[in-house]
Amino acid sequence: RRREANLSAIEILVLDEADRMLDMGFIHDIKKILKLLPRKRQNLLFSATYSREVKKLADTILSEPVEVEVAPRNATADRVDQEAFEVRQKSKRSTLSSMISKGKWSQVLVFTRTKHGANRLTTQLNKDGVTALAIHGNKSQSAREKALASFKAHKVRVLVATDIAARGLDIVSLPYVVNFELPNIPEDYVHRIGRTGRAGLSGKAISLVSETESEYLIAIEKLLKKRIPLFQYREDDDNLEIERLSSSPPLHSRSNNRSHPNQSTNSRPPSRKRRSQRNKTGRKGNAKSDTNQKSRSPTKLQDKTPKPRHWKPRKIRPASMK
């Protein structure tokens, strides 16, 4: 617009994180830039995820493109161990603090959906004695670089980030990624947990799932074409539960061919009526859990995930807190 750059000699156009660059928030700016470039050029698009919608947009700016896949589309690293924990929304912060402290995690990247949520969680973790810093779009570039440097140098244990701020982060041997809130866009889950398990190293991705986020979990599993083990973390008796989880046997494989319902990626939470129905189911399940816990005998906990037609409820297994 300011005519300060001459683009007439451009030969190659590269769009990294193409799924984000071509979503509806950036596509108009991209098209304006394309009009200023020579018609004869090479276009290269790179992305870890590639939805049908993004492919349609890419086809509008590309001519007879060749698609090269170095890994299956929307795939996660084989070395990333994925787990989900069913947690009440109001108990998420205390659960996360407990996991970090009792598990003696030295370095954790935590994702939230909003900037304010990142700030709030950072403040709460520091009050719990867990050192934390936040990075998001409202932070200056220097503040983000300083926070990231402190995290890499192990001066703080937790880095709380939003999706856009965390794009492109490269943290050597990051052991843990936590989804404090599940993303409403399933592809963002792949990008989040891709921060760990890099360069042939192993990593662990943990998601804290409230009752209102169960549909997001289903959408993520549908994208990945596999189930994510779902556990329950009880905050009422942490010492007993941690011991039980630590001595639990390895997970048994389970069938991945159960059909999922069609899932929308709309960011709105489930309706009040549906949430009320799940709450009724949840109270019944909790009553059974409390009764069994008094006797300290192994329990089969009831899953609070909505039960659409043709979708069988999963069993919640004891978890491993390594």
PDB file of N, CA and C in Angstrom, residues 281-318:
ATOM      1  N   THR A 281     -27.066 -37.277  34.301  1.00  0.00           N
ATOM      2  CA  THR A 281     -26.301 -38.521  34.157  1.00  0.00           C
ATOM      3  C   THR A 281     -25.055 -38.488  35.020  1.00  0.00           C
ATOM      4  N   GLY A 282     -24.385 -37.297  35.054  1.00  0.00           N
ATOM      5  CA  GLY A 282     -23.166 -37.170  35.826  1.00  0.00           C
ATOM      6  C   GLY A 282     -23.405 -37.375  37.305  1.00  0.00           C
ATOM      7  N   ARG A 283     -24.522 -36.835  37.858  1.00  0.00           N
ATOM      8  CA  ARG A 283     -24.788 -36.989  39.287  1.00  0.00           C
ATOM      9  C   ARG A 283     -24.977 -38.448  39.648  1.00  0.00           C
ATOM     10  N   LYS A 284     -25.641 -39.170  38.778  1.00  0.00           N
ATOM     11  CA  LYS A 284     -25.852 -40.589  39.033  1.00  0.00           C
ATOM     12  C   LYS A 284     -24.528 -41.328  39.035  1.00  0.00           C
ATOM     13  N   GLY A 285     -23.653 -40.999  38.054  1.00  0.00           N
ATOM     14  CA  GLY A 285     -22.355 -41.660  37.970  1.00  0.00           C
ATOM     15  C   GLY A 285     -21.489 -41.338  39.177  1.00  0.00           C
ATOM     16  N   ASN A 286     -21.534 -40.058  39.656  1.00  0.00           N
ATOM     17  CA  ASN A 286     -20.723 -39.678  40.797  1.00  0.00           C
ATOM     18  C   ASN A 286     -21.167 -40.387  42.063  1.00  0.00           C
ATOM     19  N   ALA A 287     -22.465 -40.616  42.193  1.00  0.00           N
ATOM     20  CA  ALA A 287     -22.962 -41.297  43.375  1.00  0.00           C
ATOM     21  C   ALA A 287     -22.367 -42.696  43.462  1.00  0.00           C
ATOM     22  N   LYS A 288     -22.300 -43.376  42.323  1.00  0.00           N
ATOM     23  CA  LYS A 288     -21.703 -44.711  42.301  1.00  0.00           C
ATOM     24  C   LYS A 288     -20.219 -44.642  42.636  1.00  0.00           C
ATOM     25  N   SER A 289     -19.553 -43.639  42.090  1.00  0.00           N
ATOM     26  CA  SER A 289     -18.120 -43.520  42.309  1.00  0.00           C
ATOM     27  C   SER A 289     -17.811 -43.280  43.780  1.00  0.00           C
ATOM     28  N   ASP A 290     -18.593 -42.373  44.440  1.00  0.00           N
ATOM     29  CA  ASP A 290     -18.352 -42.065  45.843  1.00  0.00           C
ATOM     30  C   ASP A 290     -18.575 -43.288  46.713  1.00  0.00           C
ATOM     31  N   THR A 291     -19.621 -44.064  46.396  1.00  0.00           N
ATOM     32  CA  THR A 291     -19.917 -45.253  47.183  1.00  0.00           C
ATOM     33  C   THR A 291     -18.789 -46.264  47.090  1.00  0.00           C
ATOM     34  N   ASN A 292     -18.306 -46.477  45.872  1.00  0.00           N
ATOM     35  CA  ASN A 292     -17.240 -47.455  45.676  1.00  0.00           C
ATOM     36  C   ASN A 292     -15.923 -46.989  46.276  1.00  0.00           C
ATOM     37  N   GLN A 293     -15.702 -45.661  46.264  1.00  0.00           N
ATOM     38  CA  GLN A 293     -14.425 -45.163  46.757  1.00  0.00           C
ATOM     39  C   GLN A 293     -14.305 -45.372  48.260  1.00  0.00           C
ATOM     40  N   LYS A 294     -15.436 -45.341  48.983  1.00  0.00           N
ATOM     41  CA  LYS A 294     -15.381 -45.548  50.419  1.00  0.00           C
ATOM     42  C   LYS A 294     -14.820 -46.926  50.739  1.00  0.00           C
ATOM     43  N   SER A 295     -15.149 -47.892  49.919  1.00  0.00           N
ATOM     44  CA  SER A 295     -14.642 -49.241  50.147  1.00  0.00           C
ATOM     45  C   SER A 295     -13.259 -49.439  49.546  1.00  0.00           C
ATOM     46  N   ARG A 296     -12.768 -48.408  48.798  1.00  0.00           N
ATOM     47  CA  ARG A 296     -11.439 -48.434  48.178  1.00  0.00           C
ATOM     48  C   ARG A 296     -11.253 -49.669  47.303  1.00  0.00           C
ATOM     49  N   SER A 297     -12.303 -50.070  46.628  1.00  0.00           N
ATOM     50  CA  SER A 297     -12.203 -51.193  45.707  1.00  0.00           C
ATOM     51  C   SER A 297     -12.161 -50.662  44.294  1.00  0.00           C
ATOM     52  N   PRO A 298     -11.578 -51.406  43.338  1.00  0.00           N
ATOM     53  CA  PRO A 298     -11.525 -50.941  41.953  1.00  0.00           C
ATOM     54  C   PRO A 298     -12.922 -50.642  41.443  1.00  0.00           C
ATOM     55  N   THR A 299     -13.046 -49.557  40.683  1.00  0.00           N
ATOM     56  CA  THR A 299     -14.361 -49.130  40.226  1.00  0.00           C
ATOM     57  C   THR A 299     -14.392 -49.005  38.726  1.00  0.00           C
ATOM     58  N   LYS A 300     -15.562 -49.188  38.164  1.00  0.00           N
ATOM     59  CA  LYS A 300     -15.810 -48.877  36.765  1.00  0.00           C
ATOM     60  C   LYS A 300     -16.600 -47.584  36.757  1.00  0.00           C
ATOM     61  N   LEU A 301     -15.908 -46.490  36.440  1.00  0.00           N
ATOM     62  CA  LEU A 301     -16.536 -45.183  36.518  1.00  0.00           C
ATOM     63  C   LEU A 301     -17.392 -44.929  35.297  1.00  0.00           C
ATOM     64  N   GLN A 302     -18.475 -44.226  35.509  1.00  0.00           N
ATOM     65  CA  GLN A 302     -19.405 -43.972  34.415  1.00  0.00           C
ATOM     66  C   GLN A 302     -18.955 -42.762  33.625  1.00  0.00           C
ATOM     67  N   ASP A 303     -18.897 -42.889  32.338  1.00  0.00           N
ATOM     68  CA  ASP A 303     -18.502 -41.787  31.466  1.00  0.00           C
ATOM     69  C   ASP A 303     -19.665 -40.824  31.294  1.00  0.00           C
ATOM     70  N   LYS A 304     -19.364 -39.509  31.357  1.00  0.00           N
ATOM     71  CA  LYS A 304     -20.406 -38.499  31.214  1.00  0.00           C
ATOM     72  C   LYS A 304     -20.536 -38.003  29.782  1.00  0.00           C
ATOM     73  N   THR A 305     -19.792 -38.601  28.874  1.00  0.00           N
ATOM     74  CA  THR A 305     -19.875 -38.189  27.485  1.00  0.00           C
ATOM     75  C   THR A 305     -21.274 -38.445  26.947  1.00  0.00           C
ATOM     76  N   PRO A 306     -21.859 -37.481  26.176  1.00  0.00           N
ATOM     77  CA  PRO A 306     -23.182 -37.725  25.600  1.00  0.00           C
ATOM     78  C   PRO A 306     -23.185 -39.013  24.799  1.00  0.00           C
ATOM     79  N   LYS A 307     -24.299 -39.684  24.769  1.00  0.00           N
ATOM     80  CA  LYS A 307     -24.378 -40.988  24.134  1.00  0.00           C
ATOM     81  C   LYS A 307     -25.248 -40.908  22.880  1.00  0.00           C
ATOM     82  N   PRO A 308     -24.685 -40.413  21.765  1.00  0.00           N
ATOM     83  CA  PRO A 308     -25.459 -40.353  20.531  1.00  0.00           C
ATOM     84  C   PRO A 308     -25.767 -41.756  20.029  1.00  0.00           C
ATOM     85  N   ARG A 309     -26.702 -41.823  19.093  1.00  0.00           N
ATOM     86  CA  ARG A 309     -27.077 -43.105  18.517  1.00  0.00           C
ATOM     87  C   ARG A 309     -25.880 -43.722  17.802  1.00  0.00           C
ATOM     88  N   HIS A 310     -25.748 -45.035  17.931  1.00  0.00           N
ATOM     89  CA  HIS A 310     -24.665 -45.810  17.314  1.00  0.00           C
ATOM     90  C   HIS A 310     -23.302 -45.509  17.931  1.00  0.00           C
ATOM     91  N   TRP A 311     -23.284 -44.871  19.099  1.00  0.00           N
ATOM     92  CA  TRP A 311     -21.991 -44.601  19.720  1.00  0.00           C
ATOM     93  C   TRP A 311     -22.029 -45.119  21.135  1.00  0.00           C
ATOM     94  N   LYS A 312     -21.251 -46.170  21.420  1.00  0.00           N
ATOM     95  CA  LYS A 312     -21.297 -46.807  22.721  1.00  0.00           C
ATOM     96  C   LYS A 312     -20.455 -46.026  23.728  1.00  0.00           C
ATOM     97  N   PRO A 313     -20.914 -45.962  24.999  1.00  0.00           N
ATOM     98  CA  PRO A 313     -20.127 -45.256  26.014  1.00  0.00           C
ATOM     99  C   PRO A 313     -18.816 -45.977  26.271  1.00  0.00           C
ATOM    100  N   ARG A 314     -17.777 -45.217  26.484  1.00  0.00           N
ATOM    101  CA  ARG A 314     -16.476 -45.798  26.768  1.00  0.00           C
ATOM    102  C   ARG A 314     -16.303 -45.984  28.273  1.00  0.00           C
ATOM    103  N   LYS A 315     -15.471 -46.908  28.650  1.00  0.00           N
ATOM    104  CA  LYS A 315     -15.154 -47.104  30.061  1.00  0.00           C
ATOM    105  C   LYS A 315     -13.961 -46.234  30.421  1.00  0.00           C
ATOM    106  N   ILE A 316     -14.058 -45.576  31.568  1.00  0.00           N
ATOM    107  CA  ILE A 316     -12.965 -44.740  32.034  1.00  0.00           C
ATOM    108  C   ILE A 316     -12.019 -45.604  32.841  1.00  0.00           C
ATOM    109  N   ARG A 317     -10.773 -45.639  32.450  1.00  0.00           N
ATOM    110  CA  ARG A 317      -9.796 -46.520  33.085  1.00  0.00           C
ATOM    111  C   ARG A 317      -8.942 -45.743  34.087  1.00  0.00           C
ATOM    112  N   PRO A 318      -8.378 -46.443  35.067  1.00  0.00           N
ATOM    113  CA  PRO A 318      -7.392 -45.782  35.931  1.00  0.00           C
ATOM    114  C   PRO A 318      -6.236 -45.302  35.084  1.00  0.00           C
TER     115      PRO A 318
END
